[in-house]
């Protein structure tokens, strides 16, 4: 049986942010140049248009980051025409000003090529070579296939600068194409490695879970026949050990899956207050069996906005479940509060807090607990069960959703895990 092909991953969020800020700077820079004064009539038309174009492009990237390839291709085509127009106008100006413009414009060509290869997943090579052919056509139209000796000294200098540009730029395009291709091969190798790891874990999970389910069924049958307290305690220990094994297996599988760059979210409209209440209700019996209570809070003034968030409901549920599970492990008495509200400093994001009255976390351990396989044991609660992956999974999930997770805690004073997520992740 052949392996399924790897899915084409969406643009990385980091790349999209870089291109977004690049477009914003281009828009602001062009606006400043417009305000400070322009030399030619072509610039008086083109520079304001470029400022508006890249302002709209930056907005579209912020609003639709997954469509970066289409958005940037749409922006780069008119940019190419504008830059070729600048070269054509400068080549016709046989003065020192024309030579200066030709030399300065040629420097921005390299920036154009880099922007194309960084921003475009497909079509960068095509648009760069078409741009280069446009420059070559301008040279041939202006000066012919050979540099004529009848040209004035100033025109010859312009032709020389343009010829140097034409000689140097193919090497730049080929180098950028090679670097991009190398990056693509490295990424494909990484994806294949993660796919192999996931197949192995899926097989291992199946081979372990099948006998594990049989063990749990047998334990339930033995529990029906248990007569004495020692027998019931032994069966309880077996059931606890089997449940721990199942939890460890699930944590390791989920953490490994999150390392895959091709892993994708499934976003939809989500009622966050209802989801948080549902998760709290799920863990309430477990909390009450330990003498604890779980409270879910949502300010009434924020409820309307939170009822229609756009995010991955399953991942938000997993984040809440892991944080509540962690709170239950380290809380001996008191309550666990789940608070969900709009961020006070940014109403485009939601702040989810899980607050406990547990043992707290020392300052020196507060960064370490988000690392994989880290567990903090305390004499007051004894050895803590778990794989040490719960909070590491939370951190990975929050980052994939475009948010941040933070911690406020003092030893002996409880802990507050705060997750800041965009309402439109």
Tab-separated table of N, CA, C and O in Angstrom, residues 22 33-34 38 46 52 80 96 107 114-115 149 195 221 277 299 307 323 331 346 348 375 377 379 383 385 394 396 420:
chain	number	residue	atom	x	y	z
A	22	UNK	N	6.469	44.001	5.895
A	22	UNK	CA	7.202	44.521	4.741
A	22	UNK	C	6.285	45.381	3.873
A	22	UNK	O	6.663	46.489	3.452
A	33	UNK	N	7.683	59.401	0.711
A	33	UNK	CA	8.340	59.911	-0.497
A	33	UNK	C	7.395	60.848	-1.257
A	33	UNK	O	7.806	61.896	-1.768
A	34	UNK	N	6.118	60.471	-1.323
A	34	UNK	CA	5.134	61.328	-1.984
A	34	UNK	C	5.052	62.693	-1.305
A	34	UNK	O	5.000	63.743	-1.950
A	38	UNK	N	8.508	64.499	-5.408
A	38	UNK	CA	8.885	63.526	-6.422
A	38	UNK	C	9.533	64.230	-7.607
A	38	UNK	O	9.233	65.396	-7.906
A	46	UNK	N	2.951	56.998	-10.066
A	46	UNK	CA	3.200	55.632	-9.593
A	46	UNK	C	3.386	55.488	-8.102
A	46	UNK	O	2.862	54.541	-7.492
A	52	UNK	N	-0.851	53.167	-1.970
A	52	UNK	CA	-2.208	52.659	-1.768
A	52	UNK	C	-2.266	51.146	-1.985
A	52	UNK	O	-2.918	50.419	-1.220
A	80	UNK	N	5.903	45.325	-10.790
A	80	UNK	CA	6.850	45.078	-11.871
A	80	UNK	C	6.679	46.105	-12.989
A	80	UNK	O	7.661	46.655	-13.500
A	96	UNK	N	22.473	63.790	-15.529
A	96	UNK	CA	22.945	63.189	-14.274
A	96	UNK	C	21.771	62.680	-13.451
A	96	UNK	O	21.855	61.637	-12.791
A	107	UNK	N	18.840	49.093	-7.740
A	107	UNK	CA	19.031	48.485	-6.419
A	107	UNK	C	17.727	47.873	-5.902
A	107	UNK	O	17.741	46.847	-5.216
A	114	UNK	N	13.662	39.347	-4.111
A	114	UNK	CA	13.610	38.707	-2.782
A	114	UNK	C	12.176	38.661	-2.274
A	114	UNK	O	11.717	37.637	-1.733
A	115	UNK	N	11.451	39.759	-2.438
A	115	UNK	CA	10.050	39.800	-1.992
A	115	UNK	C	9.227	38.744	-2.701
A	115	UNK	O	8.395	38.072	-2.088
A	149	UNK	N	28.372	53.447	-30.836
A	149	UNK	CA	29.359	54.459	-30.471
A	149	UNK	C	28.841	55.872	-30.698
A	149	UNK	O	29.446	56.838	-30.238
A	195	UNK	N	5.542	12.386	9.103
A	195	UNK	CA	4.522	11.438	8.666
A	195	UNK	C	4.908	10.011	9.068
A	195	UNK	O	4.059	9.235	9.524
A	221	UNK	N	-15.148	-7.057	34.683
A	221	UNK	CA	-15.751	-8.359	35.037
A	221	UNK	C	-15.272	-8.835	36.407
A	221	UNK	O	-16.060	-9.361	37.212
A	277	UNK	N	-18.415	26.016	29.777
A	277	UNK	CA	-19.329	25.437	30.762
A	277	UNK	C	-19.429	23.928	30.600
A	277	UNK	O	-19.454	23.179	31.583
A	299	UNK	N	-18.455	37.361	32.060
A	299	UNK	CA	-19.158	38.636	32.250
A	299	UNK	C	-20.316	38.780	31.267
A	299	UNK	O	-20.151	38.522	30.068
A	307	UNK	N	-20.136	34.532	21.982
A	307	UNK	CA	-21.013	33.479	21.458
A	307	UNK	C	-20.712	33.156	19.996
A	307	UNK	O	-21.166	32.122	19.493
A	323	UNK	N	-5.679	22.210	31.141
A	323	UNK	CA	-5.451	23.148	32.239
A	323	UNK	C	-6.251	22.749	33.485
A	323	UNK	O	-5.752	22.857	34.610
A	331	UNK	N	-4.291	20.771	43.340
A	331	UNK	CA	-5.165	21.479	44.269
A	331	UNK	C	-5.702	20.486	45.299
A	331	UNK	O	-6.373	19.508	44.953
A	346	UNK	N	-7.652	44.531	24.434
A	346	UNK	CA	-7.854	44.250	23.017
A	346	UNK	C	-9.137	43.446	22.871
A	346	UNK	O	-9.156	42.232	23.112
A	348	UNK	N	-10.526	42.369	20.397
A	348	UNK	CA	-10.489	41.404	19.298
A	348	UNK	C	-9.937	40.057	19.757
A	348	UNK	O	-9.739	39.163	18.939
A	375	UNK	N	7.421	17.412	35.316
A	375	UNK	CA	6.418	17.312	36.379
A	375	UNK	C	7.018	17.863	37.661
A	375	UNK	O	8.191	17.643	37.953
A	377	UNK	N	6.821	17.593	41.529
A	377	UNK	CA	6.322	16.822	42.674
A	377	UNK	C	6.459	17.652	43.938
A	377	UNK	O	7.378	18.462	44.092
A	379	UNK	N	5.806	17.479	48.368
A	379	UNK	CA	5.565	16.599	49.520
A	379	UNK	C	4.135	16.688	50.015
A	379	UNK	O	3.596	15.737	50.580
A	383	UNK	N	3.552	12.058	44.929
A	383	UNK	CA	3.966	11.906	43.527
A	383	UNK	C	2.775	12.159	42.617
A	383	UNK	O	1.688	11.619	42.820
A	385	UNK	N	0.747	11.910	39.125
A	385	UNK	CA	0.648	11.056	37.954
A	385	UNK	C	0.626	11.904	36.691
A	385	UNK	O	0.215	13.067	36.704
A	394	UNK	N	-0.598	22.299	25.707
A	394	UNK	CA	-1.333	23.573	25.794
A	394	UNK	C	-0.554	24.680	25.091
A	394	UNK	O	-1.111	25.445	24.285
A	396	UNK	N	1.767	24.480	22.773
A	396	UNK	CA	1.812	24.276	21.324
A	396	UNK	C	0.473	24.637	20.680
A	396	UNK	O	0.430	25.287	19.632
A	420	UNK	N	-4.521	33.842	26.008
A	420	UNK	CA	-5.014	34.961	25.199
A	420	UNK	C	-5.123	34.493	23.757
A	420	UNK	O	-4.115	34.213	23.104
